[in-house]
């Protein structure tokens, strides 16, 4: 086999490994309450398949409860895709979603107007979301149907409107509503937003692959 043929076979193998590895990666972000801080926290593991326009995420309530009577229960989850806010009150449309079977929580999907996002996010227009209770409103919700600290729930959303967005952009467009959080007078509510931006895992893997390819090229040149 010629050197050039071996080189191109190596190049193809590296590219395939990089692509396959990139598809298998998921991003993990952390959520923190804008007012209650560590009393209202969560982690979200999310993954976006650009070929099928399918977004999946698993959210875990990691709130540290130290106040009697407080639960920091997650009762609503919404997404406002970039740019922040939209002209229409219902945001981008055409999404469908569902919650994976869960014994600890019951969320309903909504692609319509999810109402106001409290805690100072007046410019936010949620494109889709999952809410508890009959109101289908982000600012509403039922503590009895939400996620308590230590509990997790998984969700899937599909829609052509995802086209053009990156996994990082979608993951970081999340807003989480906590209820029964510690407050000066009993318990209140808060909104959690991402506190860390996920690493672009696909680009990192591609960079690693290119570094390896560079080594192969140098070896070929030296020969």
mmCIF file of C-alpha atoms in Angstrom:
data_model
loop_
_atom_site.group_PDB
_atom_site.id
_atom_site.type_symbol
_atom_site.label_atom_id
_atom_site.label_comp_id
_atom_site.label_asym_id
_atom_site.label_seq_id
_atom_site.Cartn_x
_atom_site.Cartn_y
_atom_site.Cartn_z
ATOM 1 C CA UNK A 1 0.000 0.000 0.000
ATOM 2 C CA UNK A 2 1.391 3.424 -0.954
ATOM 3 C CA UNK A 3 2.231 6.051 1.634
ATOM 4 C CA UNK A 4 -0.403 8.413 0.243
ATOM 5 C CA UNK A 5 -3.100 5.765 0.450
ATOM 6 C CA UNK A 6 -2.181 4.974 4.054
ATOM 7 C CA UNK A 7 -2.248 8.674 4.835
ATOM 8 C CA UNK A 8 -5.758 9.171 3.457
ATOM 9 C CA UNK A 9 -7.034 6.035 5.207
ATOM 10 C CA UNK A 10 -5.655 7.407 8.465
ATOM 11 C CA UNK A 11 -7.274 10.775 7.783
ATOM 12 C CA UNK A 12 -10.642 9.103 7.142
ATOM 13 C CA UNK A 13 -10.417 7.028 10.321
ATOM 14 C CA UNK A 14 -9.602 10.084 12.428
ATOM 15 C CA UNK A 15 -12.529 12.019 10.951
ATOM 16 C CA UNK A 16 -14.949 9.156 11.582
ATOM 17 C CA UNK A 17 -13.805 8.770 15.188
ATOM 18 C CA UNK A 18 -14.162 12.514 15.768
ATOM 19 C CA UNK A 19 -17.688 12.595 14.338
ATOM 20 C CA UNK A 20 -18.898 9.538 16.215
ATOM 21 C CA UNK A 21 -17.381 10.741 19.470
ATOM 22 C CA UNK A 22 -18.934 14.187 19.056
ATOM 23 C CA UNK A 23 -22.417 12.746 18.628
ATOM 24 C CA UNK A 24 -22.066 10.712 21.808
ATOM 25 C CA UNK A 25 -21.219 13.698 23.980
ATOM 26 C CA UNK A 26 -23.664 15.616 26.148
ATOM 27 C CA UNK A 27 -23.289 18.942 27.917
ATOM 28 C CA UNK A 28 -23.789 19.431 31.649
ATOM 29 C CA UNK A 29 -24.755 22.816 33.067
ATOM 30 C CA UNK A 30 -25.474 23.996 36.589
ATOM 31 C CA UNK A 31 -28.473 26.080 37.648
ATOM 32 C CA UNK A 32 -28.587 28.486 40.569
ATOM 33 C CA UNK A 33 -31.408 30.641 41.923
ATOM 34 C CA UNK A 34 -30.963 34.314 41.082
ATOM 35 C CA UNK A 35 -32.033 35.331 44.586
ATOM 36 C CA UNK A 36 -31.766 32.225 46.765
ATOM 37 C CA UNK A 37 -28.393 31.001 45.481
ATOM 38 C CA UNK A 38 -27.348 27.598 46.833
ATOM 39 C CA UNK A 39 -30.779 27.048 48.344
ATOM 40 C CA UNK A 40 -32.141 26.554 44.797
ATOM 41 C CA UNK A 41 -29.815 24.623 42.493
ATOM 42 C CA UNK A 42 -29.997 21.982 39.787
ATOM 43 C CA UNK A 43 -27.876 20.227 37.196
ATOM 44 C CA UNK A 44 -28.994 19.662 33.622
ATOM 45 C CA UNK A 45 -27.491 17.097 31.267
ATOM 46 C CA UNK A 46 -28.568 17.955 27.725
ATOM 47 C CA UNK A 47 -27.934 16.695 24.221
ATOM 48 C CA UNK A 48 -29.052 17.962 20.822
ATOM 49 C CA UNK A 49 -29.249 15.883 17.645
ATOM 50 C CA UNK A 50 -29.079 18.358 14.765
ATOM 51 C CA UNK A 51 -29.967 15.678 12.203
ATOM 52 C CA UNK A 52 -33.351 14.965 13.769
ATOM 53 C CA UNK A 53 -33.816 18.331 15.551
ATOM 54 C CA UNK A 54 -34.300 16.448 18.808
ATOM 55 C CA UNK A 55 -33.318 17.913 22.155
ATOM 56 C CA UNK A 56 -33.150 15.734 25.271
ATOM 57 C CA UNK A 57 -32.324 16.774 28.803
ATOM 58 C CA UNK A 58 -32.346 15.394 32.325
ATOM 59 C CA UNK A 59 -32.695 17.787 35.240
ATOM 60 C CA UNK A 60 -31.787 16.944 38.838
ATOM 61 C CA UNK A 61 -32.787 19.084 41.794
ATOM 62 C CA UNK A 62 -29.594 19.550 43.838
ATOM 63 C CA UNK A 63 -30.934 22.212 46.233
ATOM 64 C CA UNK A 64 -29.425 22.329 49.724
ATOM 65 C CA UNK A 65 -32.328 22.493 52.131
ATOM 66 C CA UNK A 66 -31.409 23.783 55.586
ATOM 67 C CA UNK A 67 -34.493 25.820 56.466
ATOM 68 C CA UNK A 68 -37.496 24.110 58.086
ATOM 69 C CA UNK A 69 -40.527 24.138 55.821
ATOM 70 C CA UNK A 70 -38.530 24.892 52.650
ATOM 71 C CA UNK A 71 -38.375 22.409 49.793
ATOM 72 C CA UNK A 72 -37.067 24.415 46.769
ATOM 73 C CA UNK A 73 -39.236 22.249 44.520
ATOM 74 C CA UNK A 74 -38.834 22.640 40.749
ATOM 75 C CA UNK A 75 -42.297 23.351 39.340
ATOM 76 C CA UNK A 76 -41.593 24.818 35.873
ATOM 77 C CA UNK A 77 -38.913 24.526 33.185
ATOM 78 C CA UNK A 78 -38.849 26.845 30.177
ATOM 79 C CA UNK A 79 -36.571 27.698 27.246
ATOM 80 C CA UNK A 80 -36.101 31.038 25.509
ATOM 81 C CA UNK A 81 -33.919 30.378 22.459
ATOM 82 C CA UNK A 82 -31.587 33.165 21.251
ATOM 83 C CA UNK A 83 -32.049 35.995 20.761
ATOM 84 C CA UNK A 84 -33.560 36.672 24.172
ATOM 85 C CA UNK A 85 -37.265 37.333 23.780
ATOM 86 C CA UNK A 86 -39.400 37.275 20.629
ATOM 87 C CA UNK A 87 -41.961 39.540 19.014
ATOM 88 C CA UNK A 88 -44.734 37.000 19.523
ATOM 89 C CA UNK A 89 -46.008 36.294 23.034
ATOM 90 C CA UNK A 90 -45.850 32.568 22.256
ATOM 91 C CA UNK A 91 -42.257 32.679 20.965
ATOM 92 C CA UNK A 92 -41.081 30.194 18.362
ATOM 93 C CA UNK A 93 -43.666 27.542 17.543
ATOM 94 C CA UNK A 94 -43.846 24.024 16.156
ATOM 95 C CA UNK A 95 -42.296 22.094 19.044
ATOM 96 C CA UNK A 96 -43.572 18.857 20.521
ATOM 97 C CA UNK A 97 -42.367 17.458 23.829
ATOM 98 C CA UNK A 98 -42.867 14.825 26.449
ATOM 99 C CA UNK A 99 -41.618 13.785 29.863
ATOM 100 C CA UNK A 100 -40.208 10.319 30.340
ATOM 101 C CA UNK A 101 -42.241 8.178 32.755
ATOM 102 C CA UNK A 102 -41.606 9.358 36.308
ATOM 103 C CA UNK A 103 -42.822 8.268 39.723
ATOM 104 C CA UNK A 104 -41.839 11.503 41.444
ATOM 105 C CA UNK A 105 -43.131 14.305 39.194
ATOM 106 C CA UNK A 106 -45.682 15.179 36.533
ATOM 107 C CA UNK A 107 -44.883 17.914 34.003
ATOM 108 C CA UNK A 108 -47.012 18.903 31.007
ATOM 109 C CA UNK A 109 -45.483 20.222 27.780
ATOM 110 C CA UNK A 110 -46.577 23.545 26.322
ATOM 111 C CA UNK A 111 -45.684 25.208 23.007
ATOM 112 C CA UNK A 112 -47.937 28.216 23.567
ATOM 113 C CA UNK A 113 -47.740 31.361 25.652
ATOM 114 C CA UNK A 114 -46.191 30.352 28.995
ATOM 115 C CA UNK A 115 -46.708 33.762 30.530
ATOM 116 C CA UNK A 116 -44.368 35.954 32.518
ATOM 117 C CA UNK A 117 -41.045 34.805 33.953
ATOM 118 C CA UNK A 118 -40.681 36.423 37.401
ATOM 119 C CA UNK A 119 -37.573 37.569 39.296
ATOM 120 C CA UNK A 120 -36.731 40.383 36.884
ATOM 121 C CA UNK A 121 -36.841 38.497 33.567
ATOM 122 C CA UNK A 122 -39.475 40.682 31.969
ATOM 123 C CA UNK A 123 -37.910 40.482 28.498
ATOM 124 C CA UNK A 124 -38.001 36.678 28.406
ATOM 125 C CA UNK A 125 -40.456 35.043 26.009
ATOM 126 C CA UNK A 126 -40.409 31.286 26.499
ATOM 127 C CA UNK A 127 -40.527 29.270 23.278
ATOM 128 C CA UNK A 128 -41.575 26.048 24.985
ATOM 129 C CA UNK A 129 -41.627 24.576 28.440
ATOM 130 C CA UNK A 130 -42.816 22.025 30.963
ATOM 131 C CA UNK A 131 -45.121 23.072 33.784
ATOM 132 C CA UNK A 132 -46.895 21.411 36.688
ATOM 133 C CA UNK A 133 -50.495 21.940 37.628
ATOM 134 C CA UNK A 134 -53.464 22.928 35.444
ATOM 135 C CA UNK A 135 -52.433 26.514 34.658
ATOM 136 C CA UNK A 136 -49.794 25.728 31.983
ATOM 137 C CA UNK A 137 -48.085 28.907 33.155
ATOM 138 C CA UNK A 138 -44.409 29.202 34.071
ATOM 139 C CA UNK A 139 -45.228 31.441 37.007
ATOM 140 C CA UNK A 140 -47.769 28.942 38.347
ATOM 141 C CA UNK A 141 -47.183 25.336 39.156
ATOM 142 C CA UNK A 142 -47.916 22.694 41.745
ATOM 143 C CA UNK A 143 -45.377 21.823 44.429
ATOM 144 C CA UNK A 144 -47.004 18.412 44.858
ATOM 145 C CA UNK A 145 -46.246 17.521 41.216
ATOM 146 C CA UNK A 146 -42.740 19.021 41.004
ATOM 147 C CA UNK A 147 -39.201 17.788 41.584
ATOM 148 C CA UNK A 148 -37.969 17.700 45.174
ATOM 149 C CA UNK A 149 -34.250 17.883 46.069
ATOM 150 C CA UNK A 150 -32.524 14.673 44.999
ATOM 151 C CA UNK A 151 -35.112 13.836 42.329
ATOM 152 C CA UNK A 152 -34.561 13.788 38.561
ATOM 153 C CA UNK A 153 -36.726 13.881 35.447
ATOM 154 C CA UNK A 154 -35.984 13.452 31.743
ATOM 155 C CA UNK A 155 -37.582 15.239 28.792
ATOM 156 C CA UNK A 156 -37.526 15.181 24.980
ATOM 157 C CA UNK A 157 -38.411 18.042 22.626
ATOM 158 C CA UNK A 158 -38.445 18.011 18.814
ATOM 159 C CA UNK A 159 -39.121 20.727 16.263
ATOM 160 C CA UNK A 160 -37.888 22.155 12.979
ATOM 161 C CA UNK A 161 -37.426 25.515 14.739
ATOM 162 C CA UNK A 162 -34.297 24.060 16.374
ATOM 163 C CA UNK A 163 -32.535 24.293 12.997
ATOM 164 C CA UNK A 164 -29.505 26.571 13.124
ATOM 165 C CA UNK A 165 -29.059 26.431 16.904
ATOM 166 C CA UNK A 166 -26.098 24.784 18.591
ATOM 167 C CA UNK A 167 -26.343 22.424 21.550
ATOM 168 C CA UNK A 168 -24.740 25.011 23.812
ATOM 169 C CA UNK A 169 -27.209 27.728 22.778
ATOM 170 C CA UNK A 170 -30.203 25.506 23.512
ATOM 171 C CA UNK A 171 -28.855 24.181 26.818
ATOM 172 C CA UNK A 172 -28.142 27.668 28.145
ATOM 173 C CA UNK A 173 -31.576 29.010 27.148
ATOM 174 C CA UNK A 174 -33.171 27.339 30.196
ATOM 175 C CA UNK A 175 -35.136 28.977 33.025
ATOM 176 C CA UNK A 176 -36.156 26.953 36.092
ATOM 177 C CA UNK A 177 -38.789 27.968 38.647
ATOM 178 C CA UNK A 178 -38.326 26.910 42.268
ATOM 179 C CA UNK A 179 -41.109 27.107 44.832
ATOM 180 C CA UNK A 180 -41.000 26.910 48.634
ATOM 181 C CA UNK A 181 -37.521 28.438 48.747
ATOM 182 C CA UNK A 182 -36.157 30.078 51.913
ATOM 183 C CA UNK A 183 -37.330 33.680 52.280
ATOM 184 C CA UNK A 184 -37.304 36.332 54.987
ATOM 185 C CA UNK A 185 -40.970 35.716 55.700
ATOM 186 C CA UNK A 186 -41.569 31.989 55.448
ATOM 187 C CA UNK A 187 -41.121 30.578 51.954
ATOM 188 C CA UNK A 188 -41.240 32.132 48.507
ATOM 189 C CA UNK A 189 -40.223 31.364 44.922
ATOM 190 C CA UNK A 190 -37.219 31.993 42.693
ATOM 191 C CA UNK A 191 -35.993 31.539 39.126
ATOM 192 C CA UNK A 192 -32.810 29.633 38.362
ATOM 193 C CA UNK A 193 -30.559 30.284 35.374
ATOM 194 C CA UNK A 194 -27.319 28.665 34.118
ATOM 195 C CA UNK A 195 -24.227 29.517 36.143
ATOM 196 C CA UNK A 196 -21.747 27.682 33.913
ATOM 197 C CA UNK A 197 -21.556 27.423 30.145
ATOM 198 C CA UNK A 198 -20.837 23.903 28.870
ATOM 199 C CA UNK A 199 -17.631 23.231 27.009
ATOM 200 C CA UNK A 200 -18.114 22.773 23.257
ATOM 201 C CA UNK A 201 -17.364 19.057 23.547
ATOM 202 C CA UNK A 202 -17.575 18.357 19.834
ATOM 203 C CA UNK A 203 -15.001 21.028 19.039
ATOM 204 C CA UNK A 204 -12.709 19.732 21.776
ATOM 205 C CA UNK A 205 -12.851 16.241 20.319
ATOM 206 C CA UNK A 206 -12.283 17.564 16.814
ATOM 207 C CA UNK A 207 -9.282 19.519 18.076
ATOM 208 C CA UNK A 208 -7.878 16.364 19.649
ATOM 209 C CA UNK A 209 -8.373 14.509 16.392
ATOM 210 C CA UNK A 210 -6.610 17.251 14.432
ATOM 211 C CA UNK A 211 -3.684 17.191 16.850
ATOM 212 C CA UNK A 212 -3.378 13.472 16.258
ATOM 213 C CA UNK A 213 -3.601 14.031 12.522
ATOM 214 C CA UNK A 214 -0.848 16.620 12.749
ATOM 215 C CA UNK A 215 1.402 14.016 14.337
ATOM 216 C CA UNK A 216 0.670 11.600 11.501
ATOM 217 C CA UNK A 217 1.460 14.263 8.913
ATOM 218 C CA UNK A 218 4.788 15.101 10.590
ATOM 219 C CA UNK A 219 5.778 11.450 10.620
ATOM 220 C CA UNK A 220 4.945 11.136 6.902
ATOM 221 C CA UNK A 221 7.000 14.218 6.069
ATOM 222 C CA UNK A 222 10.026 12.997 8.029
ATOM 223 C CA UNK A 223 9.984 9.734 6.067
#
